[in-house]
Amino acid sequence: MADPTFESHKDTVGVDVGIRYLAVTSASTGEPTFHEASRVRHQANHYARLRKRLQQKGTRNATRRLRRIAQRERRLKQQANHVVSKHIVTTYPHALIGLEQLTDIRDRTKRRRRRRKKHGKGTEPVSQQARKANRVYSQWSFAELHALIAYKAALCGSMAIKVDANYTSKACPKCGWTSEKNRPNKGLLFHCQNCHYELHADLVGARNITMRTLLLRQDWGKTGYLSVSPDASDKEAKAARLARYAELRWSPDASPSPKGGRGN
Ligand SMILES: [Zn+2]
């Protein structure tokens, strides 16, 4: 395969992976796509319950069934990752596909085991719903999904690169305002506390990833050098990158423009 070139990767796509949607994509032009995870999540939870019951039994027969269930579970997740990654790369051929650096994802989706009691002192376990989400979070293989996207992208004349994940879900794509409060009650709606821009919360991450990827593509065009994954060990370089990201604004044609520039 020929070396990837700037000219052969015209489109830019950001991919955000998560639990409500296995993946949300946002291209620099065109409609975003949402890859629903509810069906596989439901099945995964069913397997998890079954596994717990069998573990408690602890008989030899139960152990045998456990092994089979583990295999089925792995296949289920692999299959879902295959379907999603294939759909993404065929939707966006000859594209530069931006993914988040995974170590940061783990920080962002920090699991909560206990929460503060509403009235009075002490803590109580998190809700059943939160526990379910935790279970899938901890067991879903986002690394595998990323690897599949990267592998299949190369077969479609595309290329996957990694960008820093910091603040991708908290920064307003329109004005840059970054705050936890932009996501009231961690709900489905992103609401910027500064410019009141509203957007599906899962799309915010994808858009911010897209803009960071666009920035790297611009650098590629200018310097001939493409950064394929951020160097997290160099603190100064990382701070400089984050400062540049903070200047990014989403506009209709999605070319990143500096602060004060044209917006939508
Ligand atoms: Zn805003």
mmCIF file of C-alpha atoms and ligand atoms in Angstrom:
data_model
loop_
_atom_site.group_PDB
_atom_site.id
_atom_site.type_symbol
_atom_site.label_atom_id
_atom_site.label_comp_id
_atom_site.label_asym_id
_atom_site.label_seq_id
_atom_site.Cartn_x
_atom_site.Cartn_y
_atom_site.Cartn_z
ATOM 1 C CA MET A 1 0.000 0.000 0.000
ATOM 2 C CA ALA A 2 1.206 3.481 -0.866
ATOM 3 C CA ASP A 3 2.094 5.938 1.859
ATOM 4 C CA PRO A 4 -0.889 8.081 2.863
ATOM 5 C CA THR A 5 -0.731 11.599 1.518
ATOM 6 C CA PHE A 6 -2.420 14.859 2.421
ATOM 7 C CA GLU A 7 -4.143 14.991 -0.970
ATOM 8 C CA SER A 8 -5.565 11.473 -0.702
ATOM 9 C CA HIS A 9 -7.286 12.174 2.636
ATOM 10 C CA LYS A 10 -9.674 14.982 1.841
ATOM 11 C CA ASP A 11 -12.509 14.276 4.255
ATOM 12 C CA THR A 12 -12.109 14.564 8.016
ATOM 13 C CA VAL A 13 -14.181 12.604 10.523
ATOM 14 C CA GLY A 14 -14.259 12.542 14.306
ATOM 15 C CA VAL A 15 -15.396 9.374 16.069
ATOM 16 C CA ASP A 16 -16.527 9.380 19.685
ATOM 17 C CA VAL A 17 -17.022 5.981 21.301
ATOM 18 C CA GLY A 18 -19.241 5.380 24.306
ATOM 19 C CA ILE A 19 -21.941 3.349 25.883
ATOM 20 C CA ARG A 20 -25.214 4.963 24.875
ATOM 21 C CA TYR A 21 -23.929 4.985 21.326
ATOM 22 C CA LEU A 22 -21.071 2.683 20.503
ATOM 23 C CA ALA A 23 -19.927 5.382 18.151
ATOM 24 C CA VAL A 24 -20.996 8.837 17.034
ATOM 25 C CA THR A 25 -19.328 10.272 13.972
ATOM 26 C CA SER A 26 -19.165 13.834 12.777
ATOM 27 C CA ALA A 27 -17.655 14.657 9.406
ATOM 28 C CA SER A 28 -16.385 18.090 8.474
ATOM 29 C CA THR A 29 -19.219 18.091 5.923
ATOM 30 C CA GLY A 30 -22.500 16.185 5.923
ATOM 31 C CA GLU A 31 -24.685 14.560 8.518
ATOM 32 C CA PRO A 32 -23.406 12.910 11.688
ATOM 33 C CA THR A 33 -24.102 9.223 12.290
ATOM 34 C CA PHE A 34 -25.155 7.539 15.526
ATOM 35 C CA HIS A 35 -24.440 3.866 16.158
ATOM 36 C CA GLU A 36 -26.954 2.639 18.686
ATOM 37 C CA ALA A 37 -25.760 0.204 21.336
ATOM 38 C CA SER A 38 -28.982 -0.594 23.180
ATOM 39 C CA ARG A 39 -29.533 -4.062 21.691
ATOM 40 C CA VAL A 40 -26.029 -5.334 22.391
ATOM 41 C CA ARG A 41 -25.969 -3.584 25.741
ATOM 42 C CA HIS A 42 -29.152 -5.405 26.700
ATOM 43 C CA GLN A 43 -27.630 -8.738 25.690
ATOM 44 C CA ALA A 44 -24.366 -7.964 27.460
ATOM 45 C CA ASN A 45 -26.267 -7.237 30.656
ATOM 46 C CA HIS A 46 -28.154 -10.511 30.291
ATOM 47 C CA TYR A 47 -24.853 -12.397 30.049
ATOM 48 C CA ALA A 48 -23.457 -10.502 33.017
ATOM 49 C CA ARG A 49 -26.430 -11.515 35.199
ATOM 50 C CA LEU A 50 -26.165 -15.113 34.049
ATOM 51 C CA ARG A 51 -22.450 -15.118 34.795
ATOM 52 C CA LYS A 52 -23.019 -13.829 38.303
ATOM 53 C CA ARG A 53 -25.580 -16.559 39.029
ATOM 54 C CA LEU A 54 -23.287 -19.285 37.758
ATOM 55 C CA GLN A 55 -20.330 -17.936 39.720
ATOM 56 C CA GLN A 56 -22.359 -18.141 42.897
ATOM 57 C CA LYS A 57 -23.259 -21.765 42.159
ATOM 58 C CA GLY A 58 -19.645 -22.719 41.697
ATOM 59 C CA THR A 59 -20.293 -26.303 40.585
ATOM 60 C CA ARG A 60 -18.209 -27.929 37.890
ATOM 61 C CA ASN A 61 -21.131 -27.788 35.494
ATOM 62 C CA ALA A 62 -21.561 -24.101 36.239
ATOM 63 C CA THR A 63 -17.882 -23.463 35.492
ATOM 64 C CA ARG A 64 -18.277 -25.178 32.140
ATOM 65 C CA ARG A 65 -21.289 -23.052 31.289
ATOM 66 C CA LEU A 66 -19.412 -19.950 32.421
ATOM 67 C CA ARG A 67 -16.685 -20.622 29.893
ATOM 68 C CA ARG A 68 -19.208 -21.000 27.097
ATOM 69 C CA ILE A 69 -20.992 -17.799 28.087
ATOM 70 C CA ALA A 70 -17.718 -15.885 28.203
ATOM 71 C CA GLN A 71 -17.039 -17.004 24.637
ATOM 72 C CA ARG A 72 -20.505 -16.006 23.472
ATOM 73 C CA GLU A 73 -20.133 -12.641 25.160
ATOM 74 C CA ARG A 74 -16.797 -12.004 23.505
ATOM 75 C CA ARG A 75 -18.267 -12.871 20.111
ATOM 76 C CA LEU A 76 -21.242 -10.585 20.691
ATOM 77 C CA LYS A 77 -18.995 -7.621 21.411
ATOM 78 C CA GLN A 78 -16.584 -8.424 18.606
ATOM 79 C CA GLN A 79 -19.491 -8.682 16.192
ATOM 80 C CA ALA A 80 -20.905 -5.312 17.285
ATOM 81 C CA ASN A 81 -17.468 -3.697 16.990
ATOM 82 C CA HIS A 82 -17.054 -5.205 13.510
ATOM 83 C CA VAL A 83 -20.408 -3.906 12.296
ATOM 84 C CA VAL A 84 -19.844 -0.390 13.630
ATOM 85 C CA SER A 85 -16.253 -0.083 12.390
ATOM 86 C CA LYS A 86 -17.191 -1.381 8.946
ATOM 87 C CA HIS A 87 -20.056 1.065 8.662
ATOM 88 C CA ILE A 88 -17.842 3.984 9.641
ATOM 89 C CA VAL A 89 -15.044 3.254 7.176
ATOM 90 C CA THR A 90 -17.404 2.575 4.265
ATOM 91 C CA THR A 91 -19.330 5.789 5.002
ATOM 92 C CA TYR A 92 -16.113 7.821 4.901
ATOM 93 C CA PRO A 93 -13.611 6.512 2.365
ATOM 94 C CA HIS A 94 -10.371 8.457 1.785
ATOM 95 C CA ALA A 95 -10.754 10.233 5.075
ATOM 96 C CA LEU A 96 -8.614 11.178 7.993
ATOM 97 C CA ILE A 97 -10.431 9.573 10.925
ATOM 98 C CA GLY A 98 -9.841 11.089 14.362
ATOM 99 C CA LEU A 99 -10.129 8.914 17.474
ATOM 100 C CA GLU A 100 -9.568 9.796 21.108
ATOM 101 C CA GLN A 101 -6.439 8.662 22.898
ATOM 102 C CA LEU A 102 -7.885 5.815 24.960
ATOM 103 C CA THR A 103 -6.082 6.376 28.266
ATOM 104 C CA ASP A 104 -8.006 9.622 28.538
ATOM 105 C CA ILE A 105 -11.313 7.899 27.895
ATOM 106 C CA ARG A 106 -10.818 5.769 30.958
ATOM 107 C CA ASP A 107 -10.395 8.909 33.056
ATOM 108 C CA ARG A 108 -13.457 10.511 31.597
ATOM 109 C CA THR A 109 -15.761 7.611 32.224
ATOM 110 C CA LYS A 110 -14.600 7.150 35.776
ATOM 111 C CA ARG A 111 -16.839 4.615 37.421
ATOM 112 C CA ARG A 112 -18.807 5.469 40.491
ATOM 113 C CA ARG A 113 -19.228 2.762 43.062
ATOM 114 C CA ARG A 114 -20.760 4.806 45.856
ATOM 115 C CA ARG A 115 -22.401 8.177 46.053
ATOM 116 C CA ARG A 116 -23.038 10.703 48.762
ATOM 117 C CA LYS A 117 -26.359 10.410 50.595
ATOM 118 C CA LYS A 118 -28.800 13.147 49.741
ATOM 119 C CA HIS A 119 -29.605 13.975 53.359
ATOM 120 C CA GLY A 120 -27.253 13.130 56.151
ATOM 121 C CA LYS A 121 -23.789 11.717 56.277
ATOM 122 C CA GLY A 122 -22.120 8.799 54.579
ATOM 123 C CA THR A 123 -22.510 7.161 51.214
ATOM 124 C CA GLU A 124 -24.832 4.686 49.578
ATOM 125 C CA PRO A 125 -24.327 2.408 46.581
ATOM 126 C CA VAL A 126 -25.038 3.957 43.169
ATOM 127 C CA SER A 127 -28.328 3.183 41.445
ATOM 128 C CA GLN A 128 -29.061 -0.052 39.614
ATOM 129 C CA GLN A 129 -28.950 1.885 36.355
ATOM 130 C CA ALA A 130 -25.526 3.347 37.094
ATOM 131 C CA ARG A 131 -24.268 -0.093 38.088
ATOM 132 C CA LYS A 132 -25.440 -1.511 34.773
ATOM 133 C CA ALA A 133 -23.661 1.243 32.871
ATOM 134 C CA ASN A 134 -20.536 0.656 34.951
ATOM 135 C CA ARG A 135 -20.600 -3.017 34.083
ATOM 136 C CA VAL A 136 -20.725 -2.410 30.364
ATOM 137 C CA TYR A 137 -18.163 0.392 30.533
ATOM 138 C CA SER A 138 -15.676 -1.792 32.264
ATOM 139 C CA GLN A 139 -16.203 -4.679 29.893
ATOM 140 C CA TRP A 140 -16.691 -3.099 26.512
ATOM 141 C CA SER A 141 -13.617 -3.213 24.380
ATOM 142 C CA PHE A 142 -13.232 0.293 23.027
ATOM 143 C CA ALA A 143 -9.594 -0.453 22.314
ATOM 144 C CA GLU A 144 -10.737 -3.253 20.029
ATOM 145 C CA LEU A 145 -13.256 -0.950 18.338
ATOM 146 C CA HIS A 146 -10.519 1.619 17.734
ATOM 147 C CA ALA A 147 -8.150 -1.025 16.411
ATOM 148 C CA LEU A 148 -10.801 -2.350 14.023
ATOM 149 C CA ILE A 149 -11.541 1.147 12.731
ATOM 150 C CA ALA A 150 -7.835 1.791 12.162
ATOM 151 C CA TYR A 151 -7.331 -1.561 10.415
ATOM 152 C CA LYS A 152 -10.391 -1.276 8.164
ATOM 153 C CA ALA A 153 -9.726 2.395 7.424
ATOM 154 C CA ALA A 154 -6.413 1.487 5.811
ATOM 155 C CA LEU A 155 -8.252 -0.928 3.493
ATOM 156 C CA CYS A 156 -10.553 1.903 2.341
ATOM 157 C CA GLY A 157 -7.796 4.392 1.618
ATOM 158 C CA SER A 158 -8.425 6.141 4.918
ATOM 159 C CA MET A 159 -6.263 6.572 7.974
ATOM 160 C CA ALA A 160 -7.062 6.731 11.682
ATOM 161 C CA ILE A 161 -5.131 9.042 13.994
ATOM 162 C CA LYS A 162 -5.397 9.770 17.718
ATOM 163 C CA VAL A 163 -6.089 13.112 19.357
ATOM 164 C CA ASP A 164 -6.058 14.223 23.007
ATOM 165 C CA ALA A 165 -9.370 13.455 24.720
ATOM 166 C CA ASN A 166 -9.220 16.253 27.301
ATOM 167 C CA TYR A 167 -12.425 18.324 27.549
ATOM 168 C CA THR A 168 -13.936 16.897 24.345
ATOM 169 C CA SER A 169 -17.276 16.433 26.120
ATOM 170 C CA LYS A 170 -17.159 19.693 28.074
ATOM 171 C CA ALA A 171 -16.018 22.292 25.530
ATOM 172 C CA CYS A 172 -18.628 24.216 23.548
ATOM 173 C CA PRO A 173 -17.960 23.598 19.839
ATOM 174 C CA LYS A 174 -19.397 27.007 18.990
ATOM 175 C CA CYS A 175 -17.761 29.415 21.450
ATOM 176 C CA GLY A 176 -15.158 27.288 23.215
ATOM 177 C CA TRP A 177 -16.557 27.757 26.739
ATOM 178 C CA THR A 178 -15.433 24.733 28.744
ATOM 179 C CA SER A 179 -17.309 23.663 31.849
ATOM 180 C CA GLU A 180 -18.829 20.641 33.576
ATOM 181 C CA LYS A 181 -22.015 22.700 33.778
ATOM 182 C CA ASN A 182 -22.385 22.660 29.994
ATOM 183 C CA ARG A 183 -23.848 19.213 30.518
ATOM 184 C CA PRO A 184 -26.731 19.745 32.966
ATOM 185 C CA ASN A 185 -27.329 16.630 35.094
ATOM 186 C CA LYS A 186 -25.066 14.730 32.698
ATOM 187 C CA GLY A 187 -28.141 14.465 30.491
ATOM 188 C CA LEU A 188 -28.655 14.031 26.764
ATOM 189 C CA LEU A 189 -28.474 17.711 26.044
ATOM 190 C CA PHE A 190 -25.356 19.849 25.949
ATOM 191 C CA HIS A 191 -26.220 23.422 26.883
ATOM 192 C CA CYS A 192 -23.425 25.977 26.735
ATOM 193 C CA GLN A 193 -23.504 28.190 29.832
ATOM 194 C CA ASN A 194 -21.870 31.019 27.877
ATOM 195 C CA CYS A 195 -23.537 31.204 24.422
ATOM 196 C CA HIS A 196 -26.533 28.896 25.105
ATOM 197 C CA TYR A 197 -25.714 26.737 22.132
ATOM 198 C CA GLU A 198 -27.539 23.409 22.432
ATOM 199 C CA LEU A 199 -26.608 20.099 20.901
ATOM 200 C CA HIS A 200 -27.022 16.369 21.468
ATOM 201 C CA ALA A 201 -24.437 15.694 24.181
ATOM 202 C CA ASP A 202 -22.946 12.711 22.366
ATOM 203 C CA LEU A 203 -22.391 14.769 19.248
ATOM 204 C CA VAL A 204 -20.378 17.396 21.109
ATOM 205 C CA GLY A 205 -17.534 14.948 21.696
ATOM 206 C CA ALA A 206 -17.501 13.851 18.066
ATOM 207 C CA ARG A 207 -17.447 17.468 16.834
ATOM 208 C CA ASN A 208 -14.599 18.442 19.109
ATOM 209 C CA ILE A 209 -12.648 15.406 17.927
ATOM 210 C CA THR A 210 -13.384 16.389 14.314
ATOM 211 C CA MET A 211 -12.043 19.903 14.848
ATOM 212 C CA ARG A 212 -8.853 18.608 16.472
ATOM 213 C CA THR A 213 -8.407 16.222 13.569
ATOM 214 C CA LEU A 214 -8.937 19.069 11.100
ATOM 215 C CA LEU A 215 -6.252 21.058 12.875
ATOM 216 C CA LEU A 216 -3.796 18.166 12.570
ATOM 217 C CA ARG A 217 -4.701 17.829 8.903
ATOM 218 C CA GLN A 218 -3.957 21.524 8.361
ATOM 219 C CA ASP A 219 -0.580 21.073 10.060
ATOM 220 C CA TRP A 220 0.020 18.103 7.790
ATOM 221 C CA GLY A 221 -0.636 20.256 4.719
ATOM 222 C CA LYS A 222 1.641 23.004 5.979
ATOM 223 C CA THR A 223 4.543 20.999 7.335
ATOM 224 C CA GLY A 224 4.281 17.662 5.533
ATOM 225 C CA TYR A 225 4.341 15.990 8.941
ATOM 226 C CA LEU A 226 1.272 14.255 10.381
ATOM 227 C CA SER A 227 1.005 13.563 14.092
ATOM 228 C CA VAL A 228 -0.639 10.127 14.357
ATOM 229 C CA SER A 229 -0.903 10.105 18.153
ATOM 230 C CA PRO A 230 -0.338 12.775 20.791
ATOM 231 C CA ASP A 231 2.746 12.551 22.987
ATOM 232 C CA ALA A 232 1.318 12.606 26.498
ATOM 233 C CA SER A 233 4.709 12.501 28.225
ATOM 234 C CA ASP A 234 5.760 15.959 27.042
ATOM 235 C CA LYS A 235 3.705 18.192 29.381
ATOM 236 C CA GLU A 236 4.675 21.447 27.685
ATOM 237 C CA ALA A 237 3.791 20.222 24.213
ATOM 238 C CA LYS A 238 0.492 18.942 25.521
ATOM 239 C CA ALA A 239 -0.361 22.298 27.127
ATOM 240 C CA ALA A 240 0.424 23.986 23.806
ATOM 241 C CA ARG A 241 -1.890 21.566 21.986
ATOM 242 C CA LEU A 242 -4.720 22.154 24.452
ATOM 243 C CA ALA A 243 -4.296 25.915 24.036
ATOM 244 C CA ARG A 244 -4.687 25.528 20.284
ATOM 245 C CA TYR A 245 -7.746 23.286 20.722
ATOM 246 C CA ALA A 246 -9.339 25.962 22.914
ATOM 247 C CA GLU A 247 -9.286 28.313 19.918
ATOM 248 C CA LEU A 248 -11.251 25.949 17.686
ATOM 249 C CA ARG A 249 -14.789 26.899 16.630
ATOM 250 C CA TRP A 250 -17.319 24.822 14.753
ATOM 251 C CA SER A 251 -18.711 26.607 11.704
ATOM 252 C CA PRO A 252 -21.078 25.336 8.967
ATOM 253 C CA ASP A 253 -18.282 24.279 6.627
ATOM 254 C CA ALA A 254 -16.322 23.221 9.699
ATOM 255 C CA SER A 255 -13.012 24.746 8.798
ATOM 256 C CA PRO A 256 -11.473 25.588 12.160
ATOM 257 C CA SER A 257 -11.286 29.337 12.492
ATOM 258 C CA PRO A 258 -9.479 31.305 15.172
ATOM 259 C CA LYS A 259 -11.365 33.105 17.936
ATOM 260 C CA GLY A 260 -13.362 36.084 16.708
ATOM 261 C CA GLY A 261 -13.622 34.534 13.274
ATOM 262 C CA ARG A 262 -16.716 33.515 11.413
ATOM 263 C CA GLY A 263 -19.053 31.293 13.397
ATOM 264 C CA ASN A 264 -22.551 29.916 12.857
HETATM 265 ZN ZN ZN B 1 -20.854 28.229 23.710
#
